[in-house]
Structure formats: C-alpha cells, structure tokens
Amino acid sequence: MSAILPPQQRIWWKQPVDKVELIWITIAFVWCMVMFFMMPYWHVYGGQNLSPETYRVKPELFQRATQEMVDKYTVRTETDEKIPVVAPPAGSDIFLIARLWSFWPILELKKDETYRLHLTAMDYQHGFSLQPENINVQILPGYEHVITIKPNRSGTYAIVCNEFCGIGHHKMVTRLYVKD
Ligand code: CUA
C-alpha cells in the first residue's frame, strides 16, 4: 500500500494487525508503564524532588510577613537597587518574594541551621532554581510553598527564575548567602 495512492482494499482498517506491529505496541506499552511507575518511585527514593508544603495565601499577608522580617533582621543592602540583605535567626520562618522581575529580599543563612523557607509569587508564575544545588520549585501567585531547609555548605548561591515570565525573565536572578 502506498500513502499516495488509494488503498487496494476499501475497508483497509479491518486487516489483522501484523505481528511486528503488535510486538512494538507491547514494548511501547510496557515502557510507558515502567516510566509511569518510576515517577512515584523516584519521588520517594530518588532523594531529588522536594516536597514543599503548599498553602493558599493572600499576597498582602505574605508581603507583610516578609516586610516584618526585613524590618527586624536587615544587616545591609546590596546592588544598585539597595536590596536588603536579611540575616534571620536560625530556626525561624524566612520569606522570599518573586515578582516581575526580581526576588526580594536577599537571604543570609547560617550553615547547619534549619529554616522554614516560604516562597510566593506576587503576579505570575515564577521559578526558584537554586544553583549549583539544582533545586527547583515552581512559585505560583496565591500560594505559598514552604520548604524546610538546612544548608550544609557555606558560600554564595544563585537563585534563578526558571519559568519564562516575560521580557525581563533573563534578568530575574538573585543570590543567597550561607555563612559558617
Ligand atoms: Cu520570573 Cu522568569
């Protein structure tokens, strides 16, 4: 049969399935199932995916909580925009706002201390990609994602928005400090 000429038999779709085709369908189906069950398996045993707690939140409330943290624990400002660098006490709730096209504020954490990191977006969907650790979280407006973190290495980390969010997306980066 050719794809250009009309089929020889008018009712061509009633022909029996060829053995080779059946084998391929079986292989493809089995592989689909393997990949499907790898998703929950890898989530539990892969140690890669974060399981953030997620709550609905009003942007104003999140903004207020962030502002309170900034007012209390700002230690200096950085960059031309004078972004506050905040060093909250160990064990506390810390907040990071994503919006077009920046993160606010800059966080300065202590190594081997635990924090509850709250993330939200003020306008559109943004991403939180922590490099070079390669941790990825989607940040959605109207929701706060809470992640319990315990930095185990000191240094300066980069936070990159990895969800395309418009014309300034490529500039949406910030840093995170972890001190000994
Ligand atoms: Cu925010 Cu891309």
Coordinates of N, CA and C in Angstrom, one line a residue, residues 38-170:
M38 N 8.0 4.8 37.6 CA 9.2 5.4 38.0 C 9.0 6.8 38.7
M39 N 7.9 7.5 38.3 CA 7.7 8.8 38.8 C 7.5 8.8 40.3
P40 N 6.4 8.0 40.8 CA 6.3 7.9 42.3 C 7.5 7.3 43.0
Y41 N 8.1 6.3 42.3 CA 9.3 5.6 42.9 C 10.4 6.6 43.1
W42 N 10.7 7.4 42.1 CA 11.8 8.3 42.2 C 11.5 9.5 43.1
H43 N 10.3 9.8 43.2 CA 9.9 10.9 44.2 C 10.3 10.4 45.6
V44 N 10.0 9.2 45.9 CA 10.2 8.7 47.3 C 11.7 8.3 47.5
Y45 N 12.3 7.6 46.5 CA 13.6 7.0 46.8 C 14.8 7.8 46.1
G46 N 14.4 8.6 45.2 CA 15.5 9.3 44.4 C 16.1 10.4 45.2
G47 N 15.5 10.9 46.3 CA 16.0 12.0 47.1 C 16.3 13.3 46.3
Q48 N 15.5 13.5 45.2 CA 15.7 14.7 44.4 C 14.6 15.7 44.5
N49 N 13.4 15.2 44.5 CA 12.3 16.1 44.5 C 12.0 16.6 45.9
L50 N 11.8 17.9 46.0 CA 11.3 18.5 47.2 C 9.9 18.2 47.4
S51 N 9.4 18.1 48.6 CA 8.0 18.0 48.9 C 7.6 19.2 49.7
P52 N 7.4 20.3 49.0 CA 7.0 21.5 49.7 C 5.6 21.4 50.2
E53 N 5.4 22.0 51.4 CA 4.0 22.2 51.9 C 3.5 23.4 51.2
T54 N 2.2 23.3 50.8 CA 1.7 24.4 50.0 C 0.4 24.8 50.6
Y55 N 0.3 26.2 50.8 CA -1.0 26.7 51.4 C -1.4 27.9 50.5
R56 N -2.7 28.1 50.5 CA -3.2 29.4 49.9 C -2.8 30.6 50.7
V57 N -2.5 31.6 50.1 CA -2.1 32.8 50.8 C -2.5 34.1 50.1
K58 N -2.8 35.1 50.8 CA -3.1 36.4 50.2 C -1.8 37.1 50.0
P59 N -1.5 37.7 48.8 CA -0.2 38.4 48.6 C 0.0 39.4 49.7
E60 N -1.0 40.2 50.1 CA -0.7 41.2 51.1 C -0.2 40.7 52.4
L61 N -0.7 39.5 52.8 CA -0.3 38.9 54.1 C 1.2 38.4 53.9
F62 N 1.4 37.8 52.8 CA 2.8 37.4 52.6 C 3.8 38.5 52.6
Q63 N 3.3 39.6 51.9 CA 4.1 40.8 51.8 C 4.4 41.4 53.2
R64 N 3.4 41.3 54.1 CA 3.5 41.9 55.4 C 4.5 41.1 56.2
A65 N 4.4 39.8 56.1 CA 5.3 38.9 56.9 C 6.7 39.1 56.4
T66 N 6.9 39.3 55.1 CA 8.3 39.5 54.6 C 8.8 40.8 55.0
Q67 N 7.9 41.8 55.0 CA 8.4 43.2 55.4 C 8.8 43.1 56.9
E68 N 8.0 42.4 57.7 CA 8.4 42.3 59.2 C 9.8 41.7 59.3
M69 N 10.0 40.6 58.6 CA 11.3 40.0 58.7 C 12.4 41.0 58.2
V70 N 12.2 41.7 57.1 CA 13.2 42.7 56.6 C 13.4 43.8 57.6
D71 N 12.3 44.3 58.2 CA 12.5 45.4 59.2 C 13.3 44.9 60.4
K72 N 13.1 43.7 60.8 CA 13.8 43.2 62.0 C 15.3 42.8 61.8
Y73 N 15.5 42.2 60.6 CA 16.8 41.5 60.5 C 17.7 41.9 59.4
T74 N 17.4 43.1 58.8 CA 18.3 43.6 57.7 C 19.7 43.9 58.3
V75 N 20.7 43.5 57.6 CA 22.1 43.8 58.1 C 22.8 44.7 57.1
R76 N 22.4 44.8 55.9 CA 23.0 45.7 54.9 C 22.1 45.7 53.7
T77 N 22.5 46.6 52.7 CA 21.8 46.5 51.4 C 22.9 46.2 50.3
E78 N 22.4 45.7 49.2 CA 23.3 45.3 48.1 C 22.7 45.7 46.8
T79 N 23.5 45.8 45.8 CA 23.2 46.1 44.4 C 22.7 47.6 44.3
D80 N 22.6 48.1 43.1 CA 22.2 49.5 42.9 C 20.7 49.7 43.4
E81 N 20.0 48.6 43.4 CA 18.6 48.8 43.8 C 18.4 48.8 45.3
K82 N 19.6 48.7 46.0 CA 19.6 48.6 47.5 C 18.6 47.6 48.1
I83 N 18.8 46.4 47.6 CA 18.0 45.2 48.1 C 18.5 44.9 49.5
P84 N 17.6 44.8 50.5 CA 18.1 44.4 51.8 C 18.6 43.0 51.9
V85 N 19.7 42.9 52.6 CA 20.2 41.5 52.9 C 19.8 41.2 54.3
V86 N 19.1 40.1 54.5 CA 18.4 39.8 55.8 C 19.1 38.6 56.4
A87 N 19.5 38.7 57.6 CA 20.0 37.5 58.3 C 19.1 37.1 59.5
P88 N 18.1 36.3 59.2 CA 17.2 36.0 60.2 C 17.8 34.9 61.2
P89 N 17.2 34.9 62.4 CA 17.8 33.9 63.3 C 17.6 32.4 62.9
A90 N 18.5 31.6 63.3 CA 18.4 30.2 63.0 C 17.0 29.6 63.5
G91 N 16.5 28.7 62.7 CA 15.2 28.1 63.1 C 14.0 28.9 62.8
S92 N 14.1 30.1 62.2 CA 13.0 30.9 62.0 C 12.3 30.7 60.7
D93 N 11.2 31.3 60.5 CA 10.5 31.3 59.2 C 11.1 32.5 58.4
I94 N 11.5 32.1 57.2 CA 12.1 33.1 56.3 C 11.3 33.2 55.0
F95 N 11.3 34.4 54.4 CA 10.3 34.7 53.3 C 11.1 35.2 52.1
L96 N 10.7 34.8 50.9 CA 11.2 35.3 49.7 C 10.1 35.5 48.7
I97 N 10.1 36.7 48.2 CA 9.1 37.1 47.2 C 9.6 37.1 45.8
A98 N 8.9 36.5 44.9 CA 9.3 36.6 43.5 C 8.2 37.4 42.8
R99 N 8.7 38.3 41.9 CA 7.8 39.2 41.1 C 8.5 39.7 39.9
L100 N 7.8 40.3 39.0 CA 8.4 40.8 37.8 C 9.4 41.8 38.1
W101 N 10.7 41.8 37.9 CA 11.4 40.6 37.6 C 12.6 40.5 38.6
S102 N 12.2 40.3 39.8 CA 13.3 40.2 40.8 C 12.8 39.4 42.0
F103 N 13.7 39.0 42.8 CA 13.5 38.3 44.1 C 13.7 39.3 45.2
W104 N 13.0 39.2 46.3 CA 13.2 40.2 47.4 C 12.9 39.5 48.7
P105 N 13.7 39.7 49.7 CA 15.0 40.3 49.8 C 16.1 39.3 49.5
I106 N 17.3 39.6 49.9 CA 18.4 38.7 49.8 C 18.5 38.0 51.2
L107 N 18.7 36.7 51.2 CA 18.7 36.0 52.5 C 20.2 35.6 52.8
E108 N 20.5 35.7 54.1 CA 21.8 35.3 54.5 C 21.6 34.3 55.7
L109 N 21.9 33.1 55.4 CA 21.6 32.0 56.4 C 22.9 31.5 57.0
K110 N 22.7 30.7 58.0 CA 23.8 30.0 58.7 C 23.9 28.6 58.3
K111 N 25.1 28.1 58.1 CA 25.3 26.7 57.8 C 24.9 25.8 58.9
D112 N 24.3 24.7 58.6 CA 23.9 23.6 59.5 C 22.7 24.1 60.4
E113 N 22.1 25.1 60.1 CA 20.9 25.5 60.8 C 19.6 25.3 59.9
T114 N 18.5 25.1 60.6 CA 17.3 24.8 59.9 C 16.4 26.0 59.8
Y115 N 15.9 26.2 58.6 CA 14.9 27.3 58.4 C 13.7 26.8 57.7
R116 N 12.6 27.6 57.8 CA 11.4 27.3 57.1 C 11.3 28.4 56.0
L117 N 11.6 28.0 54.8 CA 11.6 28.9 53.7 C 10.2 29.0 53.0
H118 N 9.7 30.2 53.0 CA 8.4 30.5 52.4 C 8.6 31.2 51.1
L119 N 7.9 30.7 50.1 CA 8.1 31.3 48.7 C 6.7 31.6 48.2
T120 N 6.6 32.8 47.5 CA 5.4 33.0 46.8 C 5.7 34.0 45.6
A121 N 4.8 34.1 44.7 CA 4.9 35.0 43.6 C 3.8 36.0 43.7
M122 N 4.1 37.3 43.4 CA 3.2 38.4 43.6 C 2.3 38.5 42.3
D123 N 2.7 38.1 41.2 CA 2.0 38.4 40.0 C 1.8 37.2 39.1
Y124 N 2.8 36.6 38.5 CA 2.7 35.5 37.6 C 3.5 34.3 38.2
Q125 N 3.5 33.3 37.4 CA 4.3 32.1 37.8 C 5.8 32.4 37.6
H126 N 6.5 32.1 38.7 CA 8.0 32.2 38.6 C 8.6 30.9 39.0
G127 N 9.9 30.8 38.9 CA 10.6 29.6 39.3 C 11.6 30.0 40.4
F128 N 12.0 29.0 41.2 CA 13.0 29.1 42.2 C 14.0 28.0 41.9
S129 N 15.1 28.4 41.3 CA 16.1 27.4 41.0 C 17.4 27.7 41.7
L130 N 17.8 26.9 42.6 CA 18.9 27.1 43.5 C 20.1 26.5 42.9
Q131 N 21.1 27.3 42.5 CA 22.3 26.8 41.8 C 23.5 27.0 42.7
P132 N 24.5 26.1 42.7 CA 24.6 24.9 41.9 C 24.0 23.7 42.5
E133 N 23.1 23.8 43.5 CA 22.5 22.6 44.1 C 21.5 22.0 43.1
N134 N 21.0 22.8 42.2 CA 20.0 22.3 41.2 C 18.7 21.9 41.9
I135 N 18.2 22.7 42.8 CA 16.9 22.5 43.4 C 15.9 23.4 42.7
N136 N 14.8 22.8 42.3 CA 13.8 23.5 41.5 C 12.4 23.5 42.1
V137 N 11.8 24.7 42.2 CA 10.5 24.8 42.7 C 9.7 25.8 41.8
Q138 N 8.5 25.5 41.5 CA 7.7 26.4 40.8 C 7.0 27.3 41.9
I139 N 6.9 28.6 41.6 CA 6.3 29.5 42.5 C 5.1 30.1 41.9
L140 N 4.0 30.0 42.6 CA 2.7 30.4 42.0 C 2.1 31.5 42.8
P141 N 1.5 32.5 42.1 CA 0.7 33.5 42.9 C -0.5 32.9 43.6
G142 N -0.7 33.4 44.8 CA -1.9 32.9 45.6 C -1.5 31.7 46.4
Y143 N -0.3 31.2 46.3 CA 0.1 30.0 47.1 C 1.4 30.3 47.7
E144 N 1.6 29.8 48.9 CA 3.0 29.8 49.5 C 3.5 28.4 49.6
H145 N 4.7 28.2 49.2 CA 5.4 26.9 49.2 C 6.4 27.0 50.4
V146 N 6.2 26.1 51.3 CA 7.1 26.1 52.5 C 8.0 24.9 52.4
I147 N 9.3 25.2 52.5 CA 10.3 24.2 52.4 C 11.2 24.3 53.6
T148 N 11.4 23.1 54.3 CA 12.3 23.1 55.4 C 13.7 22.9 54.8
I149 N 14.6 23.8 55.1 CA 16.0 23.7 54.5 C 17.0 23.8 55.6
K150 N 18.1 23.1 55.3 CA 19.3 23.1 56.3 C 20.5 23.1 55.4
P151 N 21.0 24.3 55.1 CA 22.2 24.4 54.2 C 23.4 23.7 54.8
N152 N 24.0 22.8 54.1 CA 25.1 22.0 54.6 C 26.5 22.5 54.0
R153 N 26.5 23.6 53.2 CA 27.7 24.1 52.7 C 27.7 25.6 52.7
S154 N 28.7 26.3 53.1 CA 28.7 27.7 53.1 C 29.1 28.2 51.7
G155 N 28.8 29.4 51.4 CA 29.1 30.0 50.1 C 28.0 30.9 49.6
T156 N 28.2 31.4 48.4 CA 27.2 32.2 47.7 C 26.5 31.4 46.7
Y157 N 25.2 31.3 46.8 CA 24.4 30.5 45.9 C 23.6 31.5 44.9
A158 N 23.3 31.0 43.8 CA 22.5 31.8 42.8 C 21.1 31.2 42.8
I159 N 20.1 32.2 42.8 CA 18.7 31.8 42.7 C 18.3 32.4 41.3
V160 N 17.8 31.5 40.5 CA 17.4 31.9 39.1 C 15.9 31.6 38.9
C161 N 15.2 32.5 38.2 CA 13.8 32.2 37.9 C 13.9 31.3 36.6
N162 N 13.3 30.1 36.7 CA 13.4 29.2 35.6 C 12.0 28.9 34.9
E163 N 11.1 29.8 35.2 CA 9.8 29.7 34.4 C 9.8 31.0 33.6
F164 N 9.5 30.9 32.3 CA 9.5 32.1 31.5 C 8.4 33.0 31.9
C165 N 8.8 34.2 32.3 CA 7.8 35.2 32.9 C 7.8 36.5 32.2
G166 N 8.3 36.5 30.9 CA 8.2 37.8 30.2 C 9.5 38.4 29.8
I167 N 9.5 39.6 29.5 CA 10.6 40.3 28.8 C 11.8 40.4 29.7
G168 N 11.6 40.4 31.0 CA 12.7 40.6 32.0 C 13.1 39.3 32.6
H169 N 12.6 38.2 32.1 CA 12.8 36.8 32.7 C 14.3 36.5 32.9
H170 N 15.1 36.9 31.9 CA 16.5 36.5 31.9 C 17.3 37.3 33.0

